[in-house]
């Protein structure tokens, strides 16, 4: 049993079951035993591989997407490039290298990295310090927004899925919050609250389902994060791009999942030793973007979005200058864009100030409720 499982069992035995959100938050972000706080989980030797770790093309194209949006806005100076949950810093390194080819961008831009994990922040520093851009790190988005200047361009890949969700189950007595408690043998087990859900969930659960046993999910942290991004963009100019696996319209279903060493495990099996995520509800992201004062676009499927912003051409160029790596480049292109791989499950949503259409999107793709 992991040290964190011990601690959770003790806490639940003393004080009663905890919400799924508290469970996820503790597993990922406990100061010493949380999943992201103690290790670098990426790559073949780790638990999972993300798009920027698959190919430099991903970060480069997102960097050029920022450039296209910045130039379309008249190249305002200064500007802040904010990344939420930068992992190993690979996306930011590739984006800055590509964007840095535009001469006026480097002196105008300041990169801000929002990262809670000291272990990953150290990896990011090794990767980025000396890249020629002004760099700052922050624990929270609020700090990045208040300590940054000018228009804000925000990138977040596989960040929203790591924020803690609440789950609710439709029982014979109505909706009840899903909790993590202990079974008769003292092991971690799902249970439900006796009392009705907290007030914040009422609107979300209304008309969601009539099927007893249905599970609905809600992530207040996603809503809060997106609203803050949107409010900053509406006030200061800029764009945001959220890339994640998820669904386009709010639906019912249990999407909480745990991954350890590239395989799915039960979410209650290895607290603190497995990555815990949930699929992102892009309708909730869009609503938060609208409340914050921006226009949301998409979601587009990742394969379609990357094709529109030029991944095919980039792959051809890269292969032409690295003929020995041609098959690896083609394999990475396929992995990122093929519908049967990451191309369809992963989705892309952008936020823009009113009247602006973000690069890669059509005006007709503004999100409609
Ligand atoms: C799945 S990783 C994605 C990493 C990177 N974006 C990539 O694509 O490779 C999630 C990242 O978000 C960070 N993170 C998770 N929750 C966070 C929070 N509440 N605030 C800031 N960073 C967080 C993790 O430490 C990690 O860097």
Tab-separated table of N, CA and C and ligand atoms in Angstrom, residues 25 28-29 35-37 39 41-42 48-54 58 83-92 113-121 124 138-141 155-164 221 225 243-245 275-277 346, ligand 1:
chain	number	residue	atom	x	y	z
A	25	UNK	N	-7.607	15.722	-6.072
A	25	UNK	CA	-6.685	16.802	-5.690
A	25	UNK	C	-5.578	16.265	-4.781
A	28	UNK	N	-3.116	13.973	-6.755
A	28	UNK	CA	-2.224	14.644	-7.711
A	28	UNK	C	-1.327	15.674	-7.032
A	29	UNK	N	-1.857	16.351	-6.017
A	29	UNK	CA	-1.156	17.554	-5.546
A	29	UNK	C	-0.817	17.558	-4.056
A	35	UNK	N	1.026	12.807	-6.950
A	35	UNK	CA	1.602	12.241	-8.178
A	35	UNK	C	2.543	13.206	-8.887
A	36	UNK	N	2.066	14.446	-9.116
A	36	UNK	CA	2.899	15.398	-9.865
A	36	UNK	C	3.975	16.037	-8.991
A	37	UNK	N	3.841	15.910	-7.672
A	37	UNK	CA	4.756	16.640	-6.800
A	37	UNK	C	6.077	15.904	-6.620
A	39	UNK	N	7.510	13.420	-8.955
A	39	UNK	CA	8.195	12.733	-10.054
A	39	UNK	C	7.942	13.402	-11.402
A	41	UNK	N	6.524	12.192	-14.738
A	41	UNK	CA	5.801	10.990	-15.162
A	41	UNK	C	5.772	10.737	-16.667
A	42	UNK	N	6.539	11.550	-17.450
A	42	UNK	CA	6.371	11.492	-18.905
A	42	UNK	C	7.267	10.460	-19.573
A	48	UNK	N	2.844	8.093	-19.166
A	48	UNK	CA	2.110	8.479	-20.371
A	48	UNK	C	2.977	9.383	-21.245
A	49	UNK	N	2.549	9.585	-22.494
A	49	UNK	CA	3.266	10.469	-23.416
A	49	UNK	C	2.270	11.484	-23.965
A	50	UNK	N	2.619	12.761	-23.926
A	50	UNK	CA	1.708	13.800	-24.421
A	50	UNK	C	2.155	14.264	-25.814
A	51	UNK	N	1.290	15.036	-26.485
A	51	UNK	CA	1.561	15.452	-27.867
A	51	UNK	C	2.926	16.147	-28.041
A	52	UNK	N	3.286	17.119	-27.171
A	52	UNK	CA	4.597	17.753	-27.389
A	52	UNK	C	5.758	16.790	-27.209
A	53	UNK	N	5.551	15.723	-26.422
A	53	UNK	CA	6.623	14.734	-26.225
A	53	UNK	C	6.717	13.778	-27.411
A	54	UNK	N	5.652	13.728	-28.230
A	54	UNK	CA	5.655	12.847	-29.402
A	54	UNK	C	6.468	13.491	-30.522
A	58	UNK	N	4.392	19.678	-32.750
A	58	UNK	CA	3.218	20.134	-32.009
A	58	UNK	C	3.474	21.517	-31.384
A	83	UNK	N	1.736	29.573	-20.306
A	83	UNK	CA	1.371	28.163	-20.473
A	83	UNK	C	0.909	27.595	-19.139
A	84	UNK	N	-0.215	26.908	-19.165
A	84	UNK	CA	-0.753	26.264	-17.962
A	84	UNK	C	-0.311	24.800	-17.946
A	85	UNK	N	0.307	24.354	-16.855
A	85	UNK	CA	0.724	22.955	-16.729
A	85	UNK	C	1.728	22.538	-17.788
A	86	UNK	N	2.941	23.139	-17.770
A	86	UNK	CA	3.886	22.930	-18.888
A	86	UNK	C	4.637	21.602	-18.870
A	87	UNK	N	4.387	20.700	-17.930
A	87	UNK	CA	5.029	19.377	-17.960
A	87	UNK	C	6.541	19.485	-17.955
A	88	UNK	N	7.173	18.959	-18.989
A	88	UNK	CA	8.643	19.011	-19.076
A	88	UNK	C	9.151	20.285	-19.731
A	89	UNK	N	8.243	21.183	-20.144
A	89	UNK	CA	8.664	22.427	-20.795
A	89	UNK	C	8.904	22.256	-22.284
A	90	UNK	N	8.560	21.092	-22.815
A	90	UNK	CA	8.857	20.796	-24.221
A	90	UNK	C	8.019	21.655	-25.161
A	91	UNK	N	6.718	21.777	-24.871
A	91	UNK	CA	5.847	22.592	-25.732
A	91	UNK	C	6.361	24.031	-25.781
A	92	UNK	N	6.666	24.583	-24.592
A	92	UNK	CA	7.120	25.979	-24.542
A	92	UNK	C	8.451	26.131	-25.273
A	113	UNK	N	5.155	30.567	-16.953
A	113	UNK	CA	4.806	29.150	-16.818
A	113	UNK	C	4.081	28.940	-15.491
A	114	UNK	N	2.883	28.355	-15.557
A	114	UNK	CA	2.083	28.126	-14.350
A	114	UNK	C	2.210	26.653	-13.988
A	115	UNK	N	2.924	26.374	-12.915
A	115	UNK	CA	3.245	24.984	-12.566
A	115	UNK	C	3.241	24.823	-11.046
A	116	UNK	N	2.545	23.800	-10.538
A	116	UNK	CA	2.522	23.564	-9.094
A	116	UNK	C	3.614	22.592	-8.651
A	117	UNK	N	4.110	21.781	-9.564
A	117	UNK	CA	5.021	20.716	-9.153
A	117	UNK	C	6.472	21.189	-9.134
A	118	UNK	N	7.139	21.145	-7.945
A	118	UNK	CA	8.548	21.547	-7.895
A	118	UNK	C	9.412	20.647	-8.776
A	119	UNK	N	9.090	19.355	-8.859
A	119	UNK	CA	9.896	18.424	-9.657
A	119	UNK	C	9.825	18.819	-11.134
A	120	UNK	N	8.625	19.121	-11.623
A	120	UNK	CA	8.489	19.476	-13.038
A	120	UNK	C	9.016	20.877	-13.320
A	121	UNK	N	8.864	21.771	-12.346
A	121	UNK	CA	9.394	23.124	-12.539
A	121	UNK	C	10.914	23.059	-12.746
A	124	UNK	N	11.565	21.995	-16.231
A	124	UNK	CA	11.273	23.115	-17.165
A	124	UNK	C	12.413	24.130	-17.163
A	138	UNK	N	5.102	30.614	-11.970
A	138	UNK	CA	4.057	30.956	-10.997
A	138	UNK	C	3.368	29.667	-10.545
A	139	UNK	N	2.912	29.682	-9.267
A	139	UNK	CA	2.134	28.531	-8.774
A	139	UNK	C	0.718	28.562	-9.302
A	140	UNK	N	0.207	29.768	-9.525
A	140	UNK	CA	-1.210	29.907	-9.875
A	140	UNK	C	-1.402	30.840	-11.055
A	141	UNK	N	-2.504	30.606	-11.773
A	141	UNK	CA	-2.855	31.455	-12.912
A	141	UNK	C	-3.038	32.913	-12.472
A	155	UNK	N	-1.676	29.071	-23.608
A	155	UNK	CA	-1.681	27.716	-24.159
A	155	UNK	C	-1.846	26.713	-23.022
A	156	UNK	N	-2.663	25.681	-23.241
A	156	UNK	CA	-2.831	24.642	-22.218
A	156	UNK	C	-3.087	23.314	-22.918
A	157	UNK	N	-2.102	22.424	-22.851
A	157	UNK	CA	-2.276	21.082	-23.432
A	157	UNK	C	-2.349	20.074	-22.301
A	158	UNK	N	-3.400	19.279	-22.285
A	158	UNK	CA	-3.619	18.276	-21.232
A	158	UNK	C	-3.446	18.887	-19.843
A	159	UNK	N	-4.039	20.045	-19.641
A	159	UNK	CA	-4.022	20.688	-18.328
A	159	UNK	C	-5.396	20.584	-17.674
A	160	UNK	N	-6.455	20.935	-18.421
A	160	UNK	CA	-7.795	20.962	-17.817
A	160	UNK	C	-8.200	19.573	-17.323
A	161	UNK	N	-7.704	18.516	-17.986
A	161	UNK	CA	-8.094	17.151	-17.587
A	161	UNK	C	-7.513	16.762	-16.235
A	162	UNK	N	-6.518	17.527	-15.758
A	162	UNK	CA	-5.878	17.195	-14.479
A	162	UNK	C	-6.546	17.922	-13.307
A	163	UNK	N	-7.542	18.762	-13.599
A	163	UNK	CA	-8.186	19.514	-12.513
A	163	UNK	C	-9.290	18.642	-11.883
A	164	UNK	N	-9.499	18.800	-10.571
A	164	UNK	CA	-10.350	17.836	-9.848
A	164	UNK	C	-11.844	17.960	-10.153
A	221	UNK	N	-13.108	23.816	-11.048
A	221	UNK	CA	-11.765	24.382	-11.306
A	221	UNK	C	-11.579	24.687	-12.788
A	225	UNK	N	-10.858	28.478	-14.019
A	225	UNK	CA	-9.643	28.730	-14.808
A	225	UNK	C	-9.991	29.404	-16.136
A	243	UNK	N	-6.191	22.402	-25.431
A	243	UNK	CA	-6.158	21.128	-26.153
A	243	UNK	C	-6.280	20.018	-25.115
A	244	UNK	N	-7.234	19.131	-25.316
A	244	UNK	CA	-7.435	18.083	-24.320
A	244	UNK	C	-8.333	17.008	-24.864
A	245	UNK	N	-8.359	15.831	-24.204
A	245	UNK	CA	-9.359	14.865	-24.627
A	245	UNK	C	-10.648	15.187	-23.895
A	275	UNK	N	-1.515	8.494	-12.686
A	275	UNK	CA	-2.057	9.787	-13.127
A	275	UNK	C	-3.581	9.676	-13.157
A	276	UNK	N	-4.254	10.644	-12.547
A	276	UNK	CA	-5.728	10.637	-12.526
A	276	UNK	C	-6.222	11.787	-13.383
A	277	UNK	N	-7.129	11.498	-14.319
A	277	UNK	CA	-7.677	12.563	-15.168
A	277	UNK	C	-9.158	12.299	-15.421
A	346	UNK	N	-8.772	13.894	-29.030
A	346	UNK	CA	-8.288	15.186	-28.533
A	346	UNK	C	-8.964	16.311	-29.305
B	1	LIG	C1	-0.624	15.892	-18.089
B	1	LIG	S1	0.548	17.071	-17.648
B	1	LIG	C2	0.631	17.964	-19.198
B	1	LIG	C3	1.969	18.537	-19.429
B	1	LIG	C4	2.212	19.308	-20.712
B	1	LIG	N1	1.227	20.330	-20.951
B	1	LIG	C5	2.322	18.393	-21.907
B	1	LIG	O1	1.491	18.477	-22.771
B	1	LIG	O2	3.261	17.588	-21.942
B	1	LIG	C6	-0.245	18.192	-16.545
B	1	LIG	C7	0.631	19.338	-16.085
B	1	LIG	O3	-0.154	20.237	-15.307
B	1	LIG	C8	0.484	20.478	-14.050
B	1	LIG	N2	-0.592	20.775	-13.095
B	1	LIG	C9	-1.565	19.946	-12.674
B	1	LIG	N3	-2.447	20.612	-11.885
B	1	LIG	C10	-2.017	21.891	-11.840
B	1	LIG	C11	-2.503	23.085	-11.223
B	1	LIG	N4	-3.610	23.074	-10.485
B	1	LIG	N5	-1.839	24.226	-11.418
B	1	LIG	C12	-0.716	24.253	-12.198
B	1	LIG	N6	-0.195	23.149	-12.795
B	1	LIG	C13	-0.828	21.988	-12.620
B	1	LIG	C14	1.268	19.202	-13.808
B	1	LIG	O4	2.271	19.346	-12.837
B	1	LIG	C15	1.811	18.966	-15.221
B	1	LIG	O5	2.872	19.839	-15.514
